[in-house]
PDB file of C-alpha atoms in Angstrom:
ATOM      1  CA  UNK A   1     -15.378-125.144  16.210  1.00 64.00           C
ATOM      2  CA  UNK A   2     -17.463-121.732  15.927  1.00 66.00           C
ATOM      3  CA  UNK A   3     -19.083-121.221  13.413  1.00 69.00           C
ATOM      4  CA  UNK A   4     -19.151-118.434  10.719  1.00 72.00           C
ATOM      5  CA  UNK A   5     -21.309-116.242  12.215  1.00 70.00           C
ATOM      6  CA  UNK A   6     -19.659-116.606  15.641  1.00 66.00           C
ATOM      7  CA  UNK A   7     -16.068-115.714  14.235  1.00 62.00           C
ATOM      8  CA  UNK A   8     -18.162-112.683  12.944  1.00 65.00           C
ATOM      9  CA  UNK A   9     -19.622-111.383  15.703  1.00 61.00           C
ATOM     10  CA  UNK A  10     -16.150-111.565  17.192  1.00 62.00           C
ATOM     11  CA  UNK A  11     -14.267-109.836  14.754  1.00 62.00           C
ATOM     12  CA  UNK A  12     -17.246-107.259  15.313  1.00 61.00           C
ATOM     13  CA  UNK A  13     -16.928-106.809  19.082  1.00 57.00           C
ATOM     14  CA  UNK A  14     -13.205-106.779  18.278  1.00 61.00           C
ATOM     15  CA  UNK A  15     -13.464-103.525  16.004  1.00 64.00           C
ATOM     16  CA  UNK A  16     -15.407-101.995  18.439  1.00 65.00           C
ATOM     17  CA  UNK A  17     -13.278-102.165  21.220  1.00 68.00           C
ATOM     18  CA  UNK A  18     -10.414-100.704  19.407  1.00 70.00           C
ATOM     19  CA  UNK A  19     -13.112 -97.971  17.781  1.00 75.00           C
ATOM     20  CA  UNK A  20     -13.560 -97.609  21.560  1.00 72.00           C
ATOM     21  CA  UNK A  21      -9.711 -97.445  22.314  1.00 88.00           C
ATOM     22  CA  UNK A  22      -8.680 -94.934  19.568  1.00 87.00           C
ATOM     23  CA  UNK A  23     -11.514 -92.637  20.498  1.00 88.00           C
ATOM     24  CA  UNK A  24     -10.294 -92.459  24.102  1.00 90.00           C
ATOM     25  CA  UNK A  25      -6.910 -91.979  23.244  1.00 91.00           C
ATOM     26  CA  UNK A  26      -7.687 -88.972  20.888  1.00 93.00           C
ATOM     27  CA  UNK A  27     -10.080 -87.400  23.689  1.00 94.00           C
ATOM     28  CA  UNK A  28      -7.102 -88.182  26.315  1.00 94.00           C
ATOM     29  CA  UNK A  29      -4.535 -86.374  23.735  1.00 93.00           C
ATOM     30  CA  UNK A  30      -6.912 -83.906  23.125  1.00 96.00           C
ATOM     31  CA  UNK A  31      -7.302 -83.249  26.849  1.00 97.00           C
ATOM     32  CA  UNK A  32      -3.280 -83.139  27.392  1.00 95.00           C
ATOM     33  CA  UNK A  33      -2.739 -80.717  24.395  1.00 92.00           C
ATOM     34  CA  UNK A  34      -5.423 -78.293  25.141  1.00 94.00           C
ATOM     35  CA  UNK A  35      -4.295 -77.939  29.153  1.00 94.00           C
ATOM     36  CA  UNK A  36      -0.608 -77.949  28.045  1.00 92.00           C
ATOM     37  CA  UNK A  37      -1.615 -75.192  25.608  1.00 91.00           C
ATOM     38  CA  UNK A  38      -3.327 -73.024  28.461  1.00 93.00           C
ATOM     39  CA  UNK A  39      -0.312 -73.894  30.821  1.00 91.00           C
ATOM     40  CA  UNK A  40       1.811 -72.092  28.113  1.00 91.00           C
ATOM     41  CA  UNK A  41      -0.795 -68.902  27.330  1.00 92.00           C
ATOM     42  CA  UNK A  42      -0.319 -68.695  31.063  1.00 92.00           C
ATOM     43  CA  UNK A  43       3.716 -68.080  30.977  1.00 93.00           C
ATOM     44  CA  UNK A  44       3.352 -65.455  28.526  1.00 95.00           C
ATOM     45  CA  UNK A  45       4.597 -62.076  30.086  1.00 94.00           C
ATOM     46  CA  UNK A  46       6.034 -63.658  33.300  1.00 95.00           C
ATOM     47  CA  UNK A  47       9.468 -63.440  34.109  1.00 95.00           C
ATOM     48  CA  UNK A  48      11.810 -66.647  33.569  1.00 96.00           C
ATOM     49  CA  UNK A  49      14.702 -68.001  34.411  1.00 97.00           C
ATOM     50  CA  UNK A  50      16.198 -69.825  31.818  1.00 98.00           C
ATOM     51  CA  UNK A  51      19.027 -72.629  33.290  1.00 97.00           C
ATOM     52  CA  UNK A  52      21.297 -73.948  29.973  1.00 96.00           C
ATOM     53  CA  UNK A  53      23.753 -76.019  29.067  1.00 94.00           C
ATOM     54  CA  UNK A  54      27.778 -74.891  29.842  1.00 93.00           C
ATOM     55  CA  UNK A  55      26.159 -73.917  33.603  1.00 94.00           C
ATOM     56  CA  UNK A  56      24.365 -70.891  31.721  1.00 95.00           C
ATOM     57  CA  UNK A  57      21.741 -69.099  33.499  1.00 96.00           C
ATOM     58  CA  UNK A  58      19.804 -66.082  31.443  1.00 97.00           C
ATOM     59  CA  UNK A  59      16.295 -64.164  32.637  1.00 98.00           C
ATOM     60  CA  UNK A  60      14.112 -63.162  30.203  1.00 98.00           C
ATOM     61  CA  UNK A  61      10.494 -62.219  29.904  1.00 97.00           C
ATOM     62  CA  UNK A  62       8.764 -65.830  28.386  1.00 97.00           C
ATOM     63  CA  UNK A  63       6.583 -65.115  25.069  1.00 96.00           C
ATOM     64  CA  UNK A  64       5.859 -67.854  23.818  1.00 95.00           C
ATOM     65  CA  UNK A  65       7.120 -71.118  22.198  1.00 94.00           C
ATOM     66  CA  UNK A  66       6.469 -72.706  18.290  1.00 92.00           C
ATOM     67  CA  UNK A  67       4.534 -75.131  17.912  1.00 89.00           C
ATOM     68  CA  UNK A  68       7.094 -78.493  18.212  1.00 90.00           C
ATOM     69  CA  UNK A  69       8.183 -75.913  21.110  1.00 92.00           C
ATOM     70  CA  UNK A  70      11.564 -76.256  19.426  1.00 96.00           C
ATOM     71  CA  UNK A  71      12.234 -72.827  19.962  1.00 97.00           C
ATOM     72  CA  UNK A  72      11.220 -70.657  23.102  1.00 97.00           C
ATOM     73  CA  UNK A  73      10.857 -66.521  22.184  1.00 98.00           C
ATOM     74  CA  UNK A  74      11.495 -64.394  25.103  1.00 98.00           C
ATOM     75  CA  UNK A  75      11.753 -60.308  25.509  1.00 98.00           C
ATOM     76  CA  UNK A  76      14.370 -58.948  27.392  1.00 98.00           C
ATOM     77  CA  UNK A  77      16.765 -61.516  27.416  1.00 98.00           C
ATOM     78  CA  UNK A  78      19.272 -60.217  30.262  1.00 97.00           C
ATOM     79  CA  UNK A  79      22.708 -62.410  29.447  1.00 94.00           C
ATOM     80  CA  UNK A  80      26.410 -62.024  30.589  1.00 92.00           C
ATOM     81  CA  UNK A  81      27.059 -59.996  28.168  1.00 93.00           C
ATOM     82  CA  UNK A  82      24.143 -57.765  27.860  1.00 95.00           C
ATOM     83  CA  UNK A  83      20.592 -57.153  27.605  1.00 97.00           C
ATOM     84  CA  UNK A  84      18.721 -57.964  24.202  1.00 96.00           C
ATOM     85  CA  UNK A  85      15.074 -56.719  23.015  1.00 98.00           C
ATOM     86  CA  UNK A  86      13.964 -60.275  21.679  1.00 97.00           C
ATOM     87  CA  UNK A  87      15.501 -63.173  20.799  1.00 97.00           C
ATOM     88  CA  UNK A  88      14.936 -66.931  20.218  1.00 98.00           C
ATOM     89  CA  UNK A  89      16.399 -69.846  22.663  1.00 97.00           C
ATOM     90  CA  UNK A  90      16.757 -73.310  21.192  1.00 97.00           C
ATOM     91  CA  UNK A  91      15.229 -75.909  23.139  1.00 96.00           C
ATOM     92  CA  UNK A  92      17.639 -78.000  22.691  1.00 97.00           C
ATOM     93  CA  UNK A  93      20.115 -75.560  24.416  1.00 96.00           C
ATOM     94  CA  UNK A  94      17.536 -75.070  27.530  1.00 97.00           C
ATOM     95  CA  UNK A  95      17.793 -77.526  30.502  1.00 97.00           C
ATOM     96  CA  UNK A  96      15.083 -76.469  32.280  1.00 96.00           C
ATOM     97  CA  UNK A  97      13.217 -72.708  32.968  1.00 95.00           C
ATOM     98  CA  UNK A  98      11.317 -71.598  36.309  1.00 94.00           C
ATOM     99  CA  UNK A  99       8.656 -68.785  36.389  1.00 93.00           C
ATOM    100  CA  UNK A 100       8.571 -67.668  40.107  1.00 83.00           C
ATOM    101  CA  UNK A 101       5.087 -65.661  40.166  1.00 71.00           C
ATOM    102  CA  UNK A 102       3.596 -68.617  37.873  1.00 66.00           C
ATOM    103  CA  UNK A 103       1.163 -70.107  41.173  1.00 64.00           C
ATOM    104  CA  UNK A 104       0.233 -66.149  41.645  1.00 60.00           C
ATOM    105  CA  UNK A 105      -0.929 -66.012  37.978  1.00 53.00           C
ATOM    106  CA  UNK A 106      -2.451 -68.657  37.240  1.00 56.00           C
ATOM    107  CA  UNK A 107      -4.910 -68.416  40.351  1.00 62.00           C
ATOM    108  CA  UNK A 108      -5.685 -64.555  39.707  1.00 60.00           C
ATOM    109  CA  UNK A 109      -7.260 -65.702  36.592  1.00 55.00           C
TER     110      UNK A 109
END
């Protein structure tokens, strides 16, 4: 049976392998948000297709997104039934959206 100072030093190592495990998993979430947050800055002004639900497809020029990226705010939104200024697409209603130039961009900068 180990002792008291054995269990200890146990519990000790213990701690600091999950001190070791959190820390890695904030620098890997860290690392995730900050590229997904320059992958985003780099959409802003490009063209986009937008592909939605009821076989909807809309262009518009990408702005930006909030932060939950719940919503997605775009600039001349070109729709069936016109052409709007601005306007704000629900995520939820978006499938998917392609940016055609977005290889072109991202290596001119």
């Amino acid at each position: 049976m180990p002792s008291e100072e054995e269990q200890s030093r146990e519990r000790s190592l213990g701690d600091d392998e999950q001190t070791v495990s959190v820390q890695q998993k904030q620098e890997a979430r860290a690392y995730l948000r900050e590229h997904f947050l320059r992958c985003m800055t780099a959409l802003v002004g490009r063209a986009a297709t937008f592909h939605m639900h009821e076989n909807t497809t809309v262009t518009a020029t990408f702005s930006g997104c909030d932060i939950d990226v719940q919503n997605f705010c775009v600039s001349n939104l070109s729709t069936a039934l016109g052409c709007q200024p601005a306007a704000i697409l629900r995520a939820d209603d978006v499938i998917n959206f392609t940016v055609e130039d977005f290889a072109v961009a991202s290596s001119n900068k």
